[in-house]
CSV table of C-alpha atoms and ligand atoms in Angstrom, one decimal:
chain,number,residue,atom,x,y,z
A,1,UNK,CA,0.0,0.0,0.0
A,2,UNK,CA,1.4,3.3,-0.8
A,3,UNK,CA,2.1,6.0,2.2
A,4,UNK,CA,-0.2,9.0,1.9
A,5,UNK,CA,-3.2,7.1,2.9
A,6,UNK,CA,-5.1,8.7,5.7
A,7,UNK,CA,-8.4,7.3,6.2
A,8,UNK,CA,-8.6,3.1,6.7
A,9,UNK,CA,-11.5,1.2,4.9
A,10,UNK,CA,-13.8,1.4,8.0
A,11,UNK,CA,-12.9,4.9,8.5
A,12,UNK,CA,-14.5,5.4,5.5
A,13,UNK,CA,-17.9,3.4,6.0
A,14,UNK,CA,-18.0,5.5,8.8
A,15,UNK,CA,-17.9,8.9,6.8
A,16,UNK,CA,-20.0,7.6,4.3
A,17,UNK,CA,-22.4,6.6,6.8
A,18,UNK,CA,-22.1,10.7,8.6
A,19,UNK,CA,-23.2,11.8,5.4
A,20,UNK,CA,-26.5,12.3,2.9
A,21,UNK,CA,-26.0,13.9,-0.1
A,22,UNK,CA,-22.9,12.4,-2.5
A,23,UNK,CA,-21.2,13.1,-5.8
A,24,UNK,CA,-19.3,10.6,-7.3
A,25,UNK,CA,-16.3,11.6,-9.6
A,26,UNK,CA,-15.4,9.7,-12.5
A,27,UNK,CA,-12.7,10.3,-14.5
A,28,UNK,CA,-12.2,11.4,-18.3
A,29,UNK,CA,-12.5,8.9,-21.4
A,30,UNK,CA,-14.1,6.6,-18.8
A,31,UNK,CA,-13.6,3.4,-18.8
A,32,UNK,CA,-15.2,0.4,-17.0
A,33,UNK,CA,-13.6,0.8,-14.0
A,34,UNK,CA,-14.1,4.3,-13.5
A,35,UNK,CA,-17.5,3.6,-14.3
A,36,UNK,CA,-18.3,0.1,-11.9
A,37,UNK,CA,-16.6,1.2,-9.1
A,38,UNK,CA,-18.3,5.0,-9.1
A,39,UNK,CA,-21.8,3.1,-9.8
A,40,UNK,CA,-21.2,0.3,-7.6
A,41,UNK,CA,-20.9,2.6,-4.9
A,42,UNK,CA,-23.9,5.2,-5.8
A,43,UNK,CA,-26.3,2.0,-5.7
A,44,UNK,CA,-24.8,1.5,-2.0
A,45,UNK,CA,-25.4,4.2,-0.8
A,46,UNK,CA,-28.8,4.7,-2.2
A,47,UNK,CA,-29.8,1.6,-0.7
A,48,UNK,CA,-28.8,2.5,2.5
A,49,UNK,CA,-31.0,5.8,2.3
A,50,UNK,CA,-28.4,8.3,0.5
A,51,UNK,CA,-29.0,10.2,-2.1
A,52,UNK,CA,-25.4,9.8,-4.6
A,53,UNK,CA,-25.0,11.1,-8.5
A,54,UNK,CA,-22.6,10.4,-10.9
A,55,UNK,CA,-20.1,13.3,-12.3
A,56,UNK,CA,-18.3,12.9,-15.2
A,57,UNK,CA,-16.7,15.0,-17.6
A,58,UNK,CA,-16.9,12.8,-20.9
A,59,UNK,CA,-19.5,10.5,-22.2
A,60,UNK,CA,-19.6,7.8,-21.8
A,61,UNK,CA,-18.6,5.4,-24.6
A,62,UNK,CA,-21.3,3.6,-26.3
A,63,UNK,CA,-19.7,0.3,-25.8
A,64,UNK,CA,-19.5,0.7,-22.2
A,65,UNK,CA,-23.8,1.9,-22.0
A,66,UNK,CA,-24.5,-1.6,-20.5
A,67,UNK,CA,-23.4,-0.7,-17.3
A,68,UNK,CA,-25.4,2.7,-17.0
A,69,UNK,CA,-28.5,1.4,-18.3
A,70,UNK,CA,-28.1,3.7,-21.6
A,71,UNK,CA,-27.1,6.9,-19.8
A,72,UNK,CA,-24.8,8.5,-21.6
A,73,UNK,CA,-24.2,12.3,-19.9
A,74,UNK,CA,-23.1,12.9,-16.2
A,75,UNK,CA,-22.5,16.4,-16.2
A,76,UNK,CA,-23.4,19.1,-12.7
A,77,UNK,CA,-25.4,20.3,-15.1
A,78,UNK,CA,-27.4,17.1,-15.2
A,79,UNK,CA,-28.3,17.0,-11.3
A,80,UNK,CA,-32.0,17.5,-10.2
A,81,UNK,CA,-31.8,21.4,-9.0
A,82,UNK,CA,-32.9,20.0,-5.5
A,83,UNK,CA,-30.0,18.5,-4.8
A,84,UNK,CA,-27.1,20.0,-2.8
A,85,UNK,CA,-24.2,17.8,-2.7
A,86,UNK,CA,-22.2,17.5,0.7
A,87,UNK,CA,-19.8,14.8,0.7
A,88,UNK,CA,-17.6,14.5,-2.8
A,89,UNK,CA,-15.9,11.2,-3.5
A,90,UNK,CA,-13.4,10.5,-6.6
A,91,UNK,CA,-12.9,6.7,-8.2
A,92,UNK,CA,-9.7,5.7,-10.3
A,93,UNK,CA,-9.0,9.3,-10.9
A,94,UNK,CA,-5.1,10.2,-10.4
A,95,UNK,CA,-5.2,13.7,-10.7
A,96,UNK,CA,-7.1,16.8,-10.8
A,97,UNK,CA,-6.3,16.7,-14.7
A,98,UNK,CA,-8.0,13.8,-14.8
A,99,UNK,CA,-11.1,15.1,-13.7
A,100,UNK,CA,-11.6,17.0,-17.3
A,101,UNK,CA,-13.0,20.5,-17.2
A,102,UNK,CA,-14.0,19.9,-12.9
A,103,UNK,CA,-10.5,19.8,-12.4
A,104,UNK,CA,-11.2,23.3,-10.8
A,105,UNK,CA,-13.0,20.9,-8.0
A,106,UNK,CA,-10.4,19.1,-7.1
A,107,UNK,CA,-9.6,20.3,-3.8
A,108,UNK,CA,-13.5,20.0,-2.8
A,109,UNK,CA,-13.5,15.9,-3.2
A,110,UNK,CA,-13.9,15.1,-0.1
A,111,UNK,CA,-12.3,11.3,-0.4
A,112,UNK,CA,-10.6,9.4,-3.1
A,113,UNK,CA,-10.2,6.1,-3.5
A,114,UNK,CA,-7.9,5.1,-6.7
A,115,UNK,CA,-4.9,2.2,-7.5
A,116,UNK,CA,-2.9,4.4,-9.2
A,117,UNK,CA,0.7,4.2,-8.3
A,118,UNK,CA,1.4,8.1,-9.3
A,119,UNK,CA,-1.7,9.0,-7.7
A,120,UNK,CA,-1.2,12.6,-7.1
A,121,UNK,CA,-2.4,13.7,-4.0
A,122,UNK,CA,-5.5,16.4,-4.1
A,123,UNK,CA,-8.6,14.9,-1.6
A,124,UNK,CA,-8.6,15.9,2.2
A,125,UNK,CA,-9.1,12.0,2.6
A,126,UNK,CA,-7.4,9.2,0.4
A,127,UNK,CA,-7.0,5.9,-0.1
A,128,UNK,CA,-4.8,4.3,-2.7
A,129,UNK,CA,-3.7,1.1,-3.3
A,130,UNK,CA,-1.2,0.9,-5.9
A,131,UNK,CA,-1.1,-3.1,-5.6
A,132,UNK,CA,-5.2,-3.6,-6.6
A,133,UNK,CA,-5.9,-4.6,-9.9
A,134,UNK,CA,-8.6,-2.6,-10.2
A,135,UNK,CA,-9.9,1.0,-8.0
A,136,UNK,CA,-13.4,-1.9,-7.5
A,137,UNK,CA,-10.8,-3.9,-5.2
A,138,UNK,CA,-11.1,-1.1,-3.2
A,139,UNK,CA,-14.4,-0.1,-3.8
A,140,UNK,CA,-15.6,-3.9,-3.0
A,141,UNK,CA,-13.9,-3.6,0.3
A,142,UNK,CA,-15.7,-0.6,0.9
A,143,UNK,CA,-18.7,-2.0,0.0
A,144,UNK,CA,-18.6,-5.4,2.1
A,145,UNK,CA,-18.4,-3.5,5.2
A,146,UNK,CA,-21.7,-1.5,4.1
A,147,UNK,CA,-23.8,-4.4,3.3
A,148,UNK,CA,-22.6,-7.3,5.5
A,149,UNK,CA,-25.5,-9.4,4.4
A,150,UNK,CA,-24.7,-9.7,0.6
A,151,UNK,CA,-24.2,-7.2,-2.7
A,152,UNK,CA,-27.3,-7.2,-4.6
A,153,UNK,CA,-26.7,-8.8,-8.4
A,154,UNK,CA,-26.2,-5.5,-10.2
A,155,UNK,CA,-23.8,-3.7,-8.0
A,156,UNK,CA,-21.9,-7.3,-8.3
A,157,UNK,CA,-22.1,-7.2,-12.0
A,158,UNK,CA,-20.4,-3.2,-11.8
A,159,UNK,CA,-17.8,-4.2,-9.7
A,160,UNK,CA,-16.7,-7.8,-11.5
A,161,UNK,CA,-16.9,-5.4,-15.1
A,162,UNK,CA,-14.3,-2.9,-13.6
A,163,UNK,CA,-12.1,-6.1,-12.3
A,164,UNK,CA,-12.5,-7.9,-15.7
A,165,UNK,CA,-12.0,-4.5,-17.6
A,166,UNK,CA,-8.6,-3.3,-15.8
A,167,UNK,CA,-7.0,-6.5,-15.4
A,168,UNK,CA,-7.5,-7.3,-19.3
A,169,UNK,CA,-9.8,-10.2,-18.4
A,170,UNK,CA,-7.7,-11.4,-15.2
A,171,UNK,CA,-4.8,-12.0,-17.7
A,172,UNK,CA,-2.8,-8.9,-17.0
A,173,UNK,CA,0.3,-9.4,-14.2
A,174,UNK,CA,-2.0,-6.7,-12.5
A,175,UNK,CA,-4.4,-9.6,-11.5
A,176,UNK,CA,-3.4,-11.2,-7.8
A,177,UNK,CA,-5.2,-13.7,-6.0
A,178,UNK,CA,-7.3,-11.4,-4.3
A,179,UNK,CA,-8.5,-9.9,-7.7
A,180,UNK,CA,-9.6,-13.4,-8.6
A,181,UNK,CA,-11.4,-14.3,-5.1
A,182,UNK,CA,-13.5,-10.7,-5.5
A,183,UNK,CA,-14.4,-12.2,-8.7
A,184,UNK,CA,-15.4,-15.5,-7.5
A,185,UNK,CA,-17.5,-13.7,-4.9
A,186,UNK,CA,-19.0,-11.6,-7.1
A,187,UNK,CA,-20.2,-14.0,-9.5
A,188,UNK,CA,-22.0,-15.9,-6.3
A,189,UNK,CA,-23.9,-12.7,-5.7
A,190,UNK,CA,-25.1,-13.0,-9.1
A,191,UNK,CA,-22.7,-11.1,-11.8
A,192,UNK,CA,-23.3,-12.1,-14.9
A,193,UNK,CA,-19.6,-12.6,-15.9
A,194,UNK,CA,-20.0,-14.4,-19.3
A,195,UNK,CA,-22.3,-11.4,-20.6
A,196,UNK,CA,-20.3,-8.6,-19.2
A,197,UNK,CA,-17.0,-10.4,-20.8
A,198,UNK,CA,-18.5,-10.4,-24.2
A,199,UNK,CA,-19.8,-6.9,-24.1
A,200,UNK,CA,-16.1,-5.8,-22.9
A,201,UNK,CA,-14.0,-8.1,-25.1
A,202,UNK,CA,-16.3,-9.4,-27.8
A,203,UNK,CA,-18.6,-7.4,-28.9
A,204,UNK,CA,-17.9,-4.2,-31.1
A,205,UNK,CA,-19.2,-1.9,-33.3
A,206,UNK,CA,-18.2,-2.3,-36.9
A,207,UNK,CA,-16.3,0.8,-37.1
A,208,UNK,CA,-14.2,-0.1,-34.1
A,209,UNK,CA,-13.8,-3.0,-36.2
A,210,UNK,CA,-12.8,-1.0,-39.0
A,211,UNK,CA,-10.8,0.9,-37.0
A,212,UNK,CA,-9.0,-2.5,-35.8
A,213,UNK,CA,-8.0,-3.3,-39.5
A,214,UNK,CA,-7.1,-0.1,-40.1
A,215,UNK,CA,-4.4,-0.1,-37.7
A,216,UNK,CA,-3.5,-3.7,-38.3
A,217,UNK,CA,-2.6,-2.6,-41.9
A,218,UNK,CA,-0.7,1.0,-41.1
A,219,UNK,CA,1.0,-0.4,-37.9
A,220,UNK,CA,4.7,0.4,-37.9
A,221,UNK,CA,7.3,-1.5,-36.2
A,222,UNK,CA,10.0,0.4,-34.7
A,223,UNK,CA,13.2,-0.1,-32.7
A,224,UNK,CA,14.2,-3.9,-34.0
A,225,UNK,CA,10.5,-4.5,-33.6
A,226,UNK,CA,10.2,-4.0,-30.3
A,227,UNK,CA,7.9,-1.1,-30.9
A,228,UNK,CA,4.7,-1.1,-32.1
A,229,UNK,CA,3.4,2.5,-33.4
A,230,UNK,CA,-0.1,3.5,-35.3
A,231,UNK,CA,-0.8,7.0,-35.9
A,232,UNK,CA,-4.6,7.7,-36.7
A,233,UNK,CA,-4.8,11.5,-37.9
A,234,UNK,CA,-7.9,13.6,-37.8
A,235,UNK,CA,-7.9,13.1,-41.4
A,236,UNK,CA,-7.4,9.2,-40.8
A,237,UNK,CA,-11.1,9.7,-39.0
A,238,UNK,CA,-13.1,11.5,-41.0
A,239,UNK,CA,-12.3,9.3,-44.2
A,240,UNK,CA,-13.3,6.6,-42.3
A,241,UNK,CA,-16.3,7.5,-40.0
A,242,UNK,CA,-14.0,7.0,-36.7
A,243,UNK,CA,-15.4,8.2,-33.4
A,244,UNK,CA,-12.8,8.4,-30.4
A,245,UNK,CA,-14.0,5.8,-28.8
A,246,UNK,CA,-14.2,3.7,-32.1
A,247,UNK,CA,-10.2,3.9,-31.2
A,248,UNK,CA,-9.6,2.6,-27.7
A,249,UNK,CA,-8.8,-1.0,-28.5
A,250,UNK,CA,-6.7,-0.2,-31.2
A,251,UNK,CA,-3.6,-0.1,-29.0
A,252,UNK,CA,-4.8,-3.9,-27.9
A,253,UNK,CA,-4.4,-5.0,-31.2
A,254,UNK,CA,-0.8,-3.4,-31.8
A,255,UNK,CA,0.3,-4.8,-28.8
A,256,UNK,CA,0.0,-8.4,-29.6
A,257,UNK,CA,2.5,-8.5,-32.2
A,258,UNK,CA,5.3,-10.8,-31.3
A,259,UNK,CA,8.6,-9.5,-29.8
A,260,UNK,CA,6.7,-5.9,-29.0
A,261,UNK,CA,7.6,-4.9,-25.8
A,262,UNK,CA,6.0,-1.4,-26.1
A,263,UNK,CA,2.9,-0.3,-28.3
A,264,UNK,CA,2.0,3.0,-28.7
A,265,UNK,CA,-1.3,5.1,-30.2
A,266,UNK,CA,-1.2,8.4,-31.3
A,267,UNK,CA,-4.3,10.6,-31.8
A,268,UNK,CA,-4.2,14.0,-33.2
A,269,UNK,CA,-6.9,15.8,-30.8
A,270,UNK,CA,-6.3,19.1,-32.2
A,271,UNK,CA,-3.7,20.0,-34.4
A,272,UNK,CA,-0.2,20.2,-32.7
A,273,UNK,CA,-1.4,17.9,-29.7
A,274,UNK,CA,-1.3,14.4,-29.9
A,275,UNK,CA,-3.1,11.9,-27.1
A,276,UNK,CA,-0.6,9.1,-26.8
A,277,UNK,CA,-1.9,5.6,-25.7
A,278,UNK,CA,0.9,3.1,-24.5
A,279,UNK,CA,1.1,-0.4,-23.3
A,280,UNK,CA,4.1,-2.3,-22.6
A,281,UNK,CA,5.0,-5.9,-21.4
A,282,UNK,CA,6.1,-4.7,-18.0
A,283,UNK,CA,9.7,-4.4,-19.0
A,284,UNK,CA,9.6,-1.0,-19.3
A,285,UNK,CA,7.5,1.2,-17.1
A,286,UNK,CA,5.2,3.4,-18.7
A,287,UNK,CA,3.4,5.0,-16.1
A,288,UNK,CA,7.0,7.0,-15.3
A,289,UNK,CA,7.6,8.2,-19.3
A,290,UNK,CA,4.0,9.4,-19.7
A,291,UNK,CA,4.2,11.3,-16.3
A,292,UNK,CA,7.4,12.7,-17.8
A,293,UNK,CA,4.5,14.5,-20.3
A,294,UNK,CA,2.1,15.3,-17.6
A,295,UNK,CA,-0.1,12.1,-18.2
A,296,UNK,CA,0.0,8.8,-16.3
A,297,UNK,CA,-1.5,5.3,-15.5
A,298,UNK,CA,0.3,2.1,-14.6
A,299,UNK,CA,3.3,0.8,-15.8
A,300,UNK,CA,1.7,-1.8,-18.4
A,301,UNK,CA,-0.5,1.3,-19.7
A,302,UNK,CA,-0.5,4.5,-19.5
A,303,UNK,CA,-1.4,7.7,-21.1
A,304,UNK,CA,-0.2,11.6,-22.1
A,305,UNK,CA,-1.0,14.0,-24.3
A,306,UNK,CA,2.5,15.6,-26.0
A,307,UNK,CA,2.7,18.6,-28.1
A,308,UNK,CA,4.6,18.5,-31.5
A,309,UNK,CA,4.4,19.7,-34.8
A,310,UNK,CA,3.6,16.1,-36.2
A,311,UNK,CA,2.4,12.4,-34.9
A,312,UNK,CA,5.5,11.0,-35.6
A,313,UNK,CA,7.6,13.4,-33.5
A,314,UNK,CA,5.5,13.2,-30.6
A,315,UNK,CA,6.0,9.8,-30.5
A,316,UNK,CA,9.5,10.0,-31.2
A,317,UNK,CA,10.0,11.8,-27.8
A,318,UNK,CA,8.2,9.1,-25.8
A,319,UNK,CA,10.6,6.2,-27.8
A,320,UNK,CA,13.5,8.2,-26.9
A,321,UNK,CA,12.3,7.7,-23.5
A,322,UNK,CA,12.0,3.7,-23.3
A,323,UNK,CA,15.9,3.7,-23.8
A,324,UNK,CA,16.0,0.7,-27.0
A,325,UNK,CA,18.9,0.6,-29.4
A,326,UNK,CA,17.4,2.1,-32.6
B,401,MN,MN1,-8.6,1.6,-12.9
């Protein structure tokens, strides 16, 4: 567990339990994680009589709609006038950045629970755990202690999505033994693990398919091979219908080839600044060269956003960075 913590996990039950009103944080380009543990924990506390909405400063992807029953918008703007929040709480966000445009509330949340191992201190009360799998480890713990008698089948289902999601189906050297006996406890309270792992690794829509097979035929291998690049340009998606999110796996795909020990994903956002994806085998740690850009994320993926005057430069810089004979 890394130092900085200052609240325990019954610490917290207790707070949660002080208070009525709660926002729940999640943080940008969501992702199932963000998303289970932040709704696991609104349909807690609702059941025990609180009233708890969701913040978040992106939409949320289509592919990921199953686990908000369709709902695609979280904004403040989106909260019934009646409510005053009172108690803010973040999930799997590592920094203010990462909360989007609320950044500027960052030093109002209240408590944040994440597993980043850069997490950057900004909550009056935190708990991180660099060592979970997934920020839902935590949140399950959380959780346990606030419903001793058993998680009701949906919040399970939330919670074994974010495991499943961060942990790359429990194949990732993330996953620990106590990431796989959540998940067998989960799916005894009813998650429906088959159906949630084909709507996270199966199913797709056709132009994320598309956008697959583009990158499988542009991808670019750098460094001896042990570099896998694929640069998709604003130009890349309009020609070819590509939403952002029709791009997330397309570092997944990338990554697979043989002898890559680091993939990376450029997207131009806007011209001159380029999101940069990354993955790597572990070898290198990718979580500490992203951070060197002001991004972040864990050393088998992480994330940045660099500014150059093309793709290729940006990602230049971050290559430079992994330290391979060229
Ligand atoms: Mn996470």
């Amino acid at each position: 567990m890394t130092t900085g913590n200052n609240i325990t996990i019954n610490g917290i039950r207790k707070m949660l339990y002080r208070h009525d009103n709660f926002l729940v944080f999640m943080h940008e380009n969501p992702d199932a994680d963000t998303i289970g543990s932040a709704f696991a924990l609104i349909y807690t506390l609702r059941s025990i009589g609180k009233k708890a909405y969701p913040v978040c400063c992106d939409k949320i992807p289509r592919s990921l709609m199953f686990l908000t029953d369709d709902e695609r918008f979280f904004g403040t703007e989106d909260l019934p006038e009646d409510f005053t929040p009172e108690f803010l709480i973040s999930v799997d966000v590592a920094s203010p950045t990462q909360l989007g445009k609320y950044h500027f509330m960052a030093a109002k949340i209240d408590l944040s629970l994440d597993h980043h191992p850069g997490h950057e201190e900004f909550a009056q009360y935190r708990f991180i755990d660099s060592k979970a799998g997934a920020c839902a480890e935590i949140i399950y713990r959380v959780i346990c202690r606030m419903l001793p008698d058993g998680i009701p089948e949906k919040t399970a289902s939330l919670m074994y999505a974010a495991l499943a999601a961060d942990t790359g189906g429990f194949r990732y050297s993330n996953t620990t033994p106590f990431t796989h006996k959540i998940a067998a406890k989960l799916i005894e309270y009813g998650a429906n693990h088959a159906q949630i792992c084909r709507n996270l690794f199966e199913m797709k829509t056709k132009t994320a398919l598309s956008a697959e097979a583009f990158a499988m035929e542009h991808v670019e291998y750098l460094c001896g091979g042990k570099v896998s690049y694929v640069k998709i340009t604003e130009k890349d998606k309009a020609e070819h219908g590509f939403e952002d999110e029709d791009t997330y796996d397309v570092i997944n795909v990338i990554r697979r080839a043989e002898g890559v020990k680091v993939a990376i994903l450029s997207r131009e956002k806007q011209p001159g600044i380029f999101k940069i994806s990354t993955r790597s085998t572990g070898e290198i740690d990718m979580s500490k060269i992203c951070a060197m850009f002001g991004g972040g994320g864990h050393v088998g993926a992480a994330g940045c956003s660099v500014k150059a005057d093309k793709a290729d430069e940006a990602v230049e810089r971050i290559i430079d960075e992994c330290g391979f004979d060229r």
